[in-house]
Amino acid sequence: SNDLDTLSANFLVSKIRKKELVYDSHEYFTEVPELINRPKVQRIWEWLEQKMVPEIKHTYTVCHSIARVYNNKYGTDFKVVRNIPKAGNFKLKQNENQPKIILYQGAVNIGRGLKQAILAMHFIDDAKLVIAGEGDIKAELEVLVRTENLKNKVEFTGRLPIDELIRLTPKADLGLSIEEDLGLNYRFALPNKLFDYIQAQVPVLVTNLPEMSAIVNQYQIGEITSSLEPKILADKIKDALSNSEKRVLWKKNLQVAAKELTWENEEKVLIQIYSEFLK
């Protein structure tokens, strides 16, 4: 069962047919932005979660912060299986052209720091912000770029086929994962794109949220920003692009991180979970 919105049906079927149920929680569902401003609806989902989750034996989620919340709340044993790409997915290729590439890849939705990143480009020269993806606010951001006269500094690629994205990511000079702290689900974010940047050995800039900052601090592969105010963000980006001493260290450490943070290592947890009832 993937996430809480599919759990009720699968939970009922597992009881009726006496089948094992595995719960794969892709996010902290009751704290998603779509629910935190709808308290009545949120309480319904929380009630359903309270009734079902404590009874499920085989559970896993996407990061340690969410696992700790569930385990403390329900006395469960959530394992952690992060969404990490396979080793060697990206063919490394440095950006040989100017301007330098600042890359955001993923959903173009609210709370991803994209408006602030666009406005930060007013203070950044010799670099281009590339936004690769589709989402609810893409049209709004395109209007913002035109209004702010930043068409020469910001490029929207739209949603790219995976083979094109794999070619684009390693060309970036800096990868952005600058989610805003919009409730616990965003606070505990550990986006796929962060691991894609790592596999492509691209230094990163992330917000000071616990899961992302823990990865950056552990491996020393980029910068952490405590503010998304455009001028402050621009200063962080410029330093990350131009500080040659830091970039040499980050590039060296990215090689280590890319070897360790692979699906080949992560899948062992998943195999163990399923092997418990497939013996």
JSON list of N, CA and C in Angstrom, two decimals, residues 54-121:
[
{"chain": "A", "resi": 54, "resn": "PRO", "atom": "N", "xyz": [-0.95, 1.17, 13.58]},
{"chain": "A", "resi": 54, "resn": "PRO", "atom": "CA", "xyz": [-0.39, 0.35, 14.67]},
{"chain": "A", "resi": 54, "resn": "PRO", "atom": "C", "xyz": [-0.56, -1.15, 14.47]},
{"chain": "A", "resi": 55, "resn": "GLU", "atom": "N", "xyz": [-1.47, -1.57, 13.60]},
{"chain": "A", "resi": 55, "resn": "GLU", "atom": "CA", "xyz": [-1.70, -2.99, 13.39]},
{"chain": "A", "resi": 55, "resn": "GLU", "atom": "C", "xyz": [-0.86, -3.59, 12.26]},
{"chain": "A", "resi": 56, "resn": "ILE", "atom": "N", "xyz": [-0.11, -2.74, 11.56]},
{"chain": "A", "resi": 56, "resn": "ILE", "atom": "CA", "xyz": [0.65, -3.23, 10.40]},
{"chain": "A", "resi": 56, "resn": "ILE", "atom": "C", "xyz": [2.07, -3.57, 10.83]},
{"chain": "A", "resi": 57, "resn": "LYS", "atom": "N", "xyz": [2.49, -4.77, 10.49]},
{"chain": "A", "resi": 57, "resn": "LYS", "atom": "CA", "xyz": [3.80, -5.25, 10.92]},
{"chain": "A", "resi": 57, "resn": "LYS", "atom": "C", "xyz": [4.91, -4.79, 9.97]},
{"chain": "A", "resi": 58, "resn": "HIS", "atom": "N", "xyz": [4.66, -4.82, 8.68]},
{"chain": "A", "resi": 58, "resn": "HIS", "atom": "CA", "xyz": [5.70, -4.55, 7.68]},
{"chain": "A", "resi": 58, "resn": "HIS", "atom": "C", "xyz": [5.55, -3.12, 7.16]},
{"chain": "A", "resi": 59, "resn": "THR", "atom": "N", "xyz": [6.42, -2.24, 7.61]},
{"chain": "A", "resi": 59, "resn": "THR", "atom": "CA", "xyz": [6.27, -0.82, 7.28]},
{"chain": "A", "resi": 59, "resn": "THR", "atom": "C", "xyz": [7.63, -0.21, 6.95]},
{"chain": "A", "resi": 60, "resn": "TYR", "atom": "N", "xyz": [7.61, 0.75, 6.03]},
{"chain": "A", "resi": 60, "resn": "TYR", "atom": "CA", "xyz": [8.82, 1.53, 5.77]},
{"chain": "A", "resi": 60, "resn": "TYR", "atom": "C", "xyz": [8.43, 2.89, 5.20]},
{"chain": "A", "resi": 61, "resn": "THR", "atom": "N", "xyz": [9.37, 3.82, 5.31]},
{"chain": "A", "resi": 61, "resn": "THR", "atom": "CA", "xyz": [9.13, 5.18, 4.81]},
{"chain": "A", "resi": 61, "resn": "THR", "atom": "C", "xyz": [10.42, 5.74, 4.26]},
{"chain": "A", "resi": 62, "resn": "VAL", "atom": "N", "xyz": [10.40, 7.03, 3.89]},
{"chain": "A", "resi": 62, "resn": "VAL", "atom": "CA", "xyz": [11.46, 7.58, 3.03]},
{"chain": "A", "resi": 62, "resn": "VAL", "atom": "C", "xyz": [12.60, 8.26, 3.78]},
{"chain": "A", "resi": 63, "resn": "CYS", "atom": "N", "xyz": [12.46, 8.48, 5.08]},
{"chain": "A", "resi": 63, "resn": "CYS", "atom": "CA", "xyz": [13.56, 9.12, 5.80]},
{"chain": "A", "resi": 63, "resn": "CYS", "atom": "C", "xyz": [13.44, 8.82, 7.29]},
{"chain": "A", "resi": 64, "resn": "HIS", "atom": "N", "xyz": [14.52, 9.06, 8.01]},
{"chain": "A", "resi": 64, "resn": "HIS", "atom": "CA", "xyz": [14.58, 8.73, 9.44]},
{"chain": "A", "resi": 64, "resn": "HIS", "atom": "C", "xyz": [13.66, 9.61, 10.27]},
{"chain": "A", "resi": 65, "resn": "SER", "atom": "N", "xyz": [13.48, 10.87, 9.89]},
{"chain": "A", "resi": 65, "resn": "SER", "atom": "CA", "xyz": [12.63, 11.76, 10.68]},
{"chain": "A", "resi": 65, "resn": "SER", "atom": "C", "xyz": [11.18, 11.28, 10.69]},
{"chain": "A", "resi": 66, "resn": "ILE", "atom": "N", "xyz": [10.66, 10.91, 9.52]},
{"chain": "A", "resi": 66, "resn": "ILE", "atom": "CA", "xyz": [9.28, 10.42, 9.44]},
{"chain": "A", "resi": 66, "resn": "ILE", "atom": "C", "xyz": [9.17, 9.08, 10.15]},
{"chain": "A", "resi": 67, "resn": "ALA", "atom": "N", "xyz": [10.16, 8.22, 9.99]},
{"chain": "A", "resi": 67, "resn": "ALA", "atom": "CA", "xyz": [10.14, 6.92, 10.69]},
{"chain": "A", "resi": 67, "resn": "ALA", "atom": "C", "xyz": [10.07, 7.12, 12.20]},
{"chain": "A", "resi": 68, "resn": "ARG", "atom": "N", "xyz": [10.85, 8.06, 12.72]},
{"chain": "A", "resi": 68, "resn": "ARG", "atom": "CA", "xyz": [10.83, 8.31, 14.17]},
{"chain": "A", "resi": 68, "resn": "ARG", "atom": "C", "xyz": [9.47, 8.81, 14.63]},
{"chain": "A", "resi": 69, "resn": "VAL", "atom": "N", "xyz": [8.84, 9.68, 13.85]},
{"chain": "A", "resi": 69, "resn": "VAL", "atom": "CA", "xyz": [7.51, 10.19, 14.21]},
{"chain": "A", "resi": 69, "resn": "VAL", "atom": "C", "xyz": [6.53, 9.03, 14.32]},
{"chain": "A", "resi": 70, "resn": "TYR", "atom": "N", "xyz": [6.47, 8.20, 13.30]},
{"chain": "A", "resi": 70, "resn": "TYR", "atom": "CA", "xyz": [5.53, 7.07, 13.30]},
{"chain": "A", "resi": 70, "resn": "TYR", "atom": "C", "xyz": [5.84, 6.09, 14.43]},
{"chain": "A", "resi": 71, "resn": "ASN", "atom": "N", "xyz": [7.11, 5.78, 14.63]},
{"chain": "A", "resi": 71, "resn": "ASN", "atom": "CA", "xyz": [7.47, 4.80, 15.65]},
{"chain": "A", "resi": 71, "resn": "ASN", "atom": "C", "xyz": [7.16, 5.32, 17.05]},
{"chain": "A", "resi": 72, "resn": "ASN", "atom": "N", "xyz": [7.40, 6.60, 17.29]},
{"chain": "A", "resi": 72, "resn": "ASN", "atom": "CA", "xyz": [7.09, 7.17, 18.60]},
{"chain": "A", "resi": 72, "resn": "ASN", "atom": "C", "xyz": [5.58, 7.30, 18.81]},
{"chain": "A", "resi": 73, "resn": "LYS", "atom": "N", "xyz": [4.86, 7.59, 17.74]},
{"chain": "A", "resi": 73, "resn": "LYS", "atom": "CA", "xyz": [3.42, 7.83, 17.82]},
{"chain": "A", "resi": 73, "resn": "LYS", "atom": "C", "xyz": [2.63, 6.55, 17.96]},
{"chain": "A", "resi": 74, "resn": "TYR", "atom": "N", "xyz": [3.07, 5.51, 17.23]},
{"chain": "A", "resi": 74, "resn": "TYR", "atom": "CA", "xyz": [2.26, 4.29, 17.14]},
{"chain": "A", "resi": 74, "resn": "TYR", "atom": "C", "xyz": [2.96, 3.03, 17.66]},
{"chain": "A", "resi": 75, "resn": "GLY", "atom": "N", "xyz": [4.19, 3.15, 18.14]},
{"chain": "A", "resi": 75, "resn": "GLY", "atom": "CA", "xyz": [4.90, 1.97, 18.62]},
{"chain": "A", "resi": 75, "resn": "GLY", "atom": "C", "xyz": [5.21, 0.99, 17.51]},
{"chain": "A", "resi": 76, "resn": "THR", "atom": "N", "xyz": [5.39, 1.49, 16.30]},
{"chain": "A", "resi": 76, "resn": "THR", "atom": "CA", "xyz": [5.66, 0.65, 15.13]},
{"chain": "A", "resi": 76, "resn": "THR", "atom": "C", "xyz": [7.17, 0.49, 14.93]},
{"chain": "A", "resi": 77, "resn": "ASP", "atom": "N", "xyz": [7.53, -0.20, 13.87]},
{"chain": "A", "resi": 77, "resn": "ASP", "atom": "CA", "xyz": [8.94, -0.39, 13.54]},
{"chain": "A", "resi": 77, "resn": "ASP", "atom": "C", "xyz": [9.16, -0.04, 12.07]},
{"chain": "A", "resi": 78, "resn": "PHE", "atom": "N", "xyz": [8.95, 1.24, 11.75]},
{"chain": "A", "resi": 78, "resn": "PHE", "atom": "CA", "xyz": [9.16, 1.69, 10.38]},
{"chain": "A", "resi": 78, "resn": "PHE", "atom": "C", "xyz": [10.64, 1.63, 10.03]},
{"chain": "A", "resi": 79, "resn": "LYS", "atom": "N", "xyz": [10.95, 0.94, 8.94]},
{"chain": "A", "resi": 79, "resn": "LYS", "atom": "CA", "xyz": [12.29, 0.97, 8.38]},
{"chain": "A", "resi": 79, "resn": "LYS", "atom": "C", "xyz": [12.39, 2.16, 7.43]},
{"chain": "A", "resi": 80, "resn": "VAL", "atom": "N", "xyz": [13.61, 2.46, 6.98]},
{"chain": "A", "resi": 80, "resn": "VAL", "atom": "CA", "xyz": [13.84, 3.58, 6.07]},
{"chain": "A", "resi": 80, "resn": "VAL", "atom": "C", "xyz": [14.39, 3.06, 4.75]},
{"chain": "A", "resi": 81, "resn": "VAL", "atom": "N", "xyz": [13.69, 3.38, 3.68]},
{"chain": "A", "resi": 81, "resn": "VAL", "atom": "CA", "xyz": [14.14, 3.06, 2.32]},
{"chain": "A", "resi": 81, "resn": "VAL", "atom": "C", "xyz": [14.07, 4.37, 1.53]},
{"chain": "A", "resi": 82, "resn": "ARG", "atom": "N", "xyz": [15.22, 4.96, 1.30]},
{"chain": "A", "resi": 82, "resn": "ARG", "atom": "CA", "xyz": [15.26, 6.23, 0.59]},
{"chain": "A", "resi": 82, "resn": "ARG", "atom": "C", "xyz": [15.21, 6.01, -0.92]},
{"chain": "A", "resi": 83, "resn": "ASN", "atom": "N", "xyz": [14.71, 7.01, -1.63]},
{"chain": "A", "resi": 83, "resn": "ASN", "atom": "CA", "xyz": [14.57, 6.90, -3.07]},
{"chain": "A", "resi": 83, "resn": "ASN", "atom": "C", "xyz": [15.86, 7.36, -3.73]},
{"chain": "A", "resi": 84, "resn": "ILE", "atom": "N", "xyz": [16.75, 6.40, -3.96]},
{"chain": "A", "resi": 84, "resn": "ILE", "atom": "CA", "xyz": [18.11, 6.68, -4.42]},
{"chain": "A", "resi": 84, "resn": "ILE", "atom": "C", "xyz": [18.32, 6.00, -5.77]},
{"chain": "A", "resi": 85, "resn": "PRO", "atom": "N", "xyz": [18.94, 6.67, -6.74]},
{"chain": "A", "resi": 85, "resn": "PRO", "atom": "CA", "xyz": [19.16, 6.04, -8.04]},
{"chain": "A", "resi": 85, "resn": "PRO", "atom": "C", "xyz": [20.23, 4.96, -8.02]},
{"chain": "A", "resi": 86, "resn": "LYS", "atom": "N", "xyz": [20.23, 4.15, -9.05]},
{"chain": "A", "resi": 86, "resn": "LYS", "atom": "CA", "xyz": [21.26, 3.13, -9.20]},
{"chain": "A", "resi": 86, "resn": "LYS", "atom": "C", "xyz": [22.61, 3.77, -9.47]},
{"chain": "A", "resi": 87, "resn": "ALA", "atom": "N", "xyz": [23.65, 3.08, -9.12]},
{"chain": "A", "resi": 87, "resn": "ALA", "atom": "CA", "xyz": [25.00, 3.56, -9.41]},
{"chain": "A", "resi": 87, "resn": "ALA", "atom": "C", "xyz": [25.20, 3.61, -10.92]},
{"chain": "A", "resi": 88, "resn": "GLY", "atom": "N", "xyz": [25.90, 4.64, -11.36]},
{"chain": "A", "resi": 88, "resn": "GLY", "atom": "CA", "xyz": [26.24, 4.73, -12.77]},
{"chain": "A", "resi": 88, "resn": "GLY", "atom": "C", "xyz": [25.13, 5.17, -13.68]},
{"chain": "A", "resi": 89, "resn": "ASN", "atom": "N", "xyz": [24.01, 5.66, -13.11]},
{"chain": "A", "resi": 89, "resn": "ASN", "atom": "CA", "xyz": [22.90, 6.15, -13.94]},
{"chain": "A", "resi": 89, "resn": "ASN", "atom": "C", "xyz": [23.31, 7.37, -14.76]},
{"chain": "A", "resi": 90, "resn": "PHE", "atom": "N", "xyz": [24.24, 8.15, -14.22]},
{"chain": "A", "resi": 90, "resn": "PHE", "atom": "CA", "xyz": [24.62, 9.41, -14.87]},
{"chain": "A", "resi": 90, "resn": "PHE", "atom": "C", "xyz": [26.02, 9.30, -15.45]},
{"chain": "A", "resi": 91, "resn": "LYS", "atom": "N", "xyz": [26.16, 9.68, -16.71]},
{"chain": "A", "resi": 91, "resn": "LYS", "atom": "CA", "xyz": [27.48, 9.76, -17.34]},
{"chain": "A", "resi": 91, "resn": "LYS", "atom": "C", "xyz": [28.03, 11.15, -17.07]},
{"chain": "A", "resi": 92, "resn": "LEU", "atom": "N", "xyz": [29.12, 11.20, -16.31]},
{"chain": "A", "resi": 92, "resn": "LEU", "atom": "CA", "xyz": [29.63, 12.48, -15.84]},
{"chain": "A", "resi": 92, "resn": "LEU", "atom": "C", "xyz": [30.17, 13.31, -17.00]},
{"chain": "A", "resi": 93, "resn": "LYS", "atom": "N", "xyz": [29.74, 14.57, -17.04]},
{"chain": "A", "resi": 93, "resn": "LYS", "atom": "CA", "xyz": [30.18, 15.49, -18.08]},
{"chain": "A", "resi": 93, "resn": "LYS", "atom": "C", "xyz": [30.07, 16.90, -17.54]},
{"chain": "A", "resi": 94, "resn": "GLN", "atom": "N", "xyz": [31.19, 17.56, -17.43]},
{"chain": "A", "resi": 94, "resn": "GLN", "atom": "CA", "xyz": [31.22, 18.90, -16.87]},
{"chain": "A", "resi": 94, "resn": "GLN", "atom": "C", "xyz": [30.65, 19.91, -17.86]},
{"chain": "A", "resi": 95, "resn": "ASN", "atom": "N", "xyz": [30.12, 21.00, -17.32]},
{"chain": "A", "resi": 95, "resn": "ASN", "atom": "CA", "xyz": [29.64, 22.10, -18.14]},
{"chain": "A", "resi": 95, "resn": "ASN", "atom": "C", "xyz": [30.84, 22.84, -18.73]},
{"chain": "A", "resi": 96, "resn": "GLU", "atom": "N", "xyz": [31.01, 22.75, -20.03]},
{"chain": "A", "resi": 96, "resn": "GLU", "atom": "CA", "xyz": [32.17, 23.36, -20.68]},
{"chain": "A", "resi": 96, "resn": "GLU", "atom": "C", "xyz": [31.87, 24.76, -21.20]},
{"chain": "A", "resi": 97, "resn": "ASN", "atom": "N", "xyz": [30.65, 25.21, -21.04]},
{"chain": "A", "resi": 97, "resn": "ASN", "atom": "CA", "xyz": [30.25, 26.49, -21.60]},
{"chain": "A", "resi": 97, "resn": "ASN", "atom": "C", "xyz": [29.92, 27.49, -20.50]},
{"chain": "A", "resi": 98, "resn": "GLN", "atom": "N", "xyz": [29.90, 28.75, -20.87]},
{"chain": "A", "resi": 98, "resn": "GLN", "atom": "CA", "xyz": [29.38, 29.80, -20.02]},
{"chain": "A", "resi": 98, "resn": "GLN", "atom": "C", "xyz": [28.01, 30.20, -20.58]},
{"chain": "A", "resi": 99, "resn": "PRO", "atom": "N", "xyz": [27.06, 30.58, -19.77]},
{"chain": "A", "resi": 99, "resn": "PRO", "atom": "CA", "xyz": [27.18, 30.76, -18.32]},
{"chain": "A", "resi": 99, "resn": "PRO", "atom": "C", "xyz": [27.12, 29.43, -17.56]},
{"chain": "A", "resi": 100, "resn": "LYS", "atom": "N", "xyz": [27.47, 29.50, -16.29]},
{"chain": "A", "resi": 100, "resn": "LYS", "atom": "CA", "xyz": [27.36, 28.33, -15.44]},
{"chain": "A", "resi": 100, "resn": "LYS", "atom": "C", "xyz": [25.89, 27.97, -15.25]},
{"chain": "A", "resi": 101, "resn": "ILE", "atom": "N", "xyz": [25.65, 26.69, -14.96]},
{"chain": "A", "resi": 101, "resn": "ILE", "atom": "CA", "xyz": [24.27, 26.19, -14.85]},
{"chain": "A", "resi": 101, "resn": "ILE", "atom": "C", "xyz": [23.92, 25.94, -13.39]},
{"chain": "A", "resi": 102, "resn": "ILE", "atom": "N", "xyz": [22.86, 26.62, -12.93]},
{"chain": "A", "resi": 102, "resn": "ILE", "atom": "CA", "xyz": [22.24, 26.35, -11.63]},
{"chain": "A", "resi": 102, "resn": "ILE", "atom": "C", "xyz": [20.98, 25.54, -11.94]},
{"chain": "A", "resi": 103, "resn": "LEU", "atom": "N", "xyz": [20.91, 24.33, -11.45]},
{"chain": "A", "resi": 103, "resn": "LEU", "atom": "CA", "xyz": [19.83, 23.42, -11.86]},
{"chain": "A", "resi": 103, "resn": "LEU", "atom": "C", "xyz": [18.85, 23.14, -10.74]},
{"chain": "A", "resi": 104, "resn": "TYR", "atom": "N", "xyz": [17.56, 23.27, -11.07]},
{"chain": "A", "resi": 104, "resn": "TYR", "atom": "CA", "xyz": [16.50, 22.71, -10.24]},
{"chain": "A", "resi": 104, "resn": "TYR", "atom": "C", "xyz": [15.78, 21.68, -11.09]},
{"chain": "A", "resi": 105, "resn": "GLN", "atom": "N", "xyz": [15.68, 20.45, -10.60]},
{"chain": "A", "resi": 105, "resn": "GLN", "atom": "CA", "xyz": [14.91, 19.43, -11.31]},
{"chain": "A", "resi": 105, "resn": "GLN", "atom": "C", "xyz": [13.88, 18.84, -10.36]},
{"chain": "A", "resi": 106, "resn": "GLY", "atom": "N", "xyz": [12.68, 18.63, -10.89]},
{"chain": "A", "resi": 106, "resn": "GLY", "atom": "CA", "xyz": [11.62, 18.07, -10.05]},
{"chain": "A", "resi": 106, "resn": "GLY", "atom": "C", "xyz": [10.32, 18.80, -10.26]},
{"chain": "A", "resi": 107, "resn": "ALA", "atom": "N", "xyz": [9.39, 18.59, -9.33]},
{"chain": "A", "resi": 107, "resn": "ALA", "atom": "CA", "xyz": [8.06, 19.19, -9.44]},
{"chain": "A", "resi": 107, "resn": "ALA", "atom": "C", "xyz": [8.14, 20.70, -9.28]},
{"chain": "A", "resi": 108, "resn": "VAL", "atom": "N", "xyz": [7.47, 21.41, -10.18]},
{"chain": "A", "resi": 108, "resn": "VAL", "atom": "CA", "xyz": [7.45, 22.87, -10.14]},
{"chain": "A", "resi": 108, "resn": "VAL", "atom": "C", "xyz": [6.18, 23.27, -9.38]},
{"chain": "A", "resi": 109, "resn": "ASN", "atom": "N", "xyz": [6.23, 23.09, -8.07]},
{"chain": "A", "resi": 109, "resn": "ASN", "atom": "CA", "xyz": [5.08, 23.31, -7.20]},
{"chain": "A", "resi": 109, "resn": "ASN", "atom": "C", "xyz": [5.41, 24.33, -6.12]},
{"chain": "A", "resi": 110, "resn": "ILE", "atom": "N", "xyz": [4.39, 24.70, -5.39]},
{"chain": "A", "resi": 110, "resn": "ILE", "atom": "CA", "xyz": [4.55, 25.63, -4.28]},
{"chain": "A", "resi": 110, "resn": "ILE", "atom": "C", "xyz": [5.48, 25.04, -3.23]},
{"chain": "A", "resi": 111, "resn": "GLY", "atom": "N", "xyz": [6.25, 25.91, -2.58]},
{"chain": "A", "resi": 111, "resn": "GLY", "atom": "CA", "xyz": [7.09, 25.47, -1.47]},
{"chain": "A", "resi": 111, "resn": "GLY", "atom": "C", "xyz": [8.43, 24.91, -1.87]},
{"chain": "A", "resi": 112, "resn": "ARG", "atom": "N", "xyz": [8.82, 25.07, -3.15]},
{"chain": "A", "resi": 112, "resn": "ARG", "atom": "CA", "xyz": [10.10, 24.52, -3.59]},
{"chain": "A", "resi": 112, "resn": "ARG", "atom": "C", "xyz": [11.20, 25.59, -3.69]},
{"chain": "A", "resi": 113, "resn": "GLY", "atom": "N", "xyz": [10.89, 26.80, -3.23]},
{"chain": "A", "resi": 113, "resn": "GLY", "atom": "CA", "xyz": [11.88, 27.87, -3.26]},
{"chain": "A", "resi": 113, "resn": "GLY", "atom": "C", "xyz": [12.15, 28.43, -4.64]},
{"chain": "A", "resi": 114, "resn": "LEU", "atom": "N", "xyz": [11.29, 28.16, -5.60]},
{"chain": "A", "resi": 114, "resn": "LEU", "atom": "CA", "xyz": [11.57, 28.54, -6.98]},
{"chain": "A", "resi": 114, "resn": "LEU", "atom": "C", "xyz": [11.37, 30.02, -7.25]},
{"chain": "A", "resi": 115, "resn": "LYS", "atom": "N", "xyz": [10.35, 30.62, -6.65]},
{"chain": "A", "resi": 115, "resn": "LYS", "atom": "CA", "xyz": [10.17, 32.06, -6.82]},
{"chain": "A", "resi": 115, "resn": "LYS", "atom": "C", "xyz": [11.39, 32.81, -6.30]},
{"chain": "A", "resi": 116, "resn": "GLN", "atom": "N", "xyz": [11.87, 32.40, -5.13]},
{"chain": "A", "resi": 116, "resn": "GLN", "atom": "CA", "xyz": [13.03, 33.06, -4.53]},
{"chain": "A", "resi": 116, "resn": "GLN", "atom": "C", "xyz": [14.28, 32.86, -5.38]},
{"chain": "A", "resi": 117, "resn": "ALA", "atom": "N", "xyz": [14.42, 31.64, -5.95]},
{"chain": "A", "resi": 117, "resn": "ALA", "atom": "CA", "xyz": [15.59, 31.36, -6.79]},
{"chain": "A", "resi": 117, "resn": "ALA", "atom": "C", "xyz": [15.57, 32.24, -8.04]},
{"chain": "A", "resi": 118, "resn": "ILE", "atom": "N", "xyz": [14.39, 32.41, -8.61]},
{"chain": "A", "resi": 118, "resn": "ILE", "atom": "CA", "xyz": [14.27, 33.29, -9.79]},
{"chain": "A", "resi": 118, "resn": "ILE", "atom": "C", "xyz": [14.64, 34.72, -9.44]},
{"chain": "A", "resi": 119, "resn": "LEU", "atom": "N", "xyz": [14.10, 35.25, -8.35]},
{"chain": "A", "resi": 119, "resn": "LEU", "atom": "CA", "xyz": [14.40, 36.62, -7.95]},
{"chain": "A", "resi": 119, "resn": "LEU", "atom": "C", "xyz": [15.88, 36.79, -7.58]},
{"chain": "A", "resi": 120, "resn": "ALA", "atom": "N", "xyz": [16.49, 35.72, -7.09]},
{"chain": "A", "resi": 120, "resn": "ALA", "atom": "CA", "xyz": [17.92, 35.78, -6.76]},
{"chain": "A", "resi": 120, "resn": "ALA", "atom": "C", "xyz": [18.78, 36.01, -8.00]},
{"chain": "A", "resi": 121, "resn": "MET", "atom": "N", "xyz": [18.27, 35.64, -9.17]},
{"chain": "A", "resi": 121, "resn": "MET", "atom": "CA", "xyz": [19.05, 35.79, -10.40]},
{"chain": "A", "resi": 121, "resn": "MET", "atom": "C", "xyz": [19.30, 37.26, -10.75]}
]
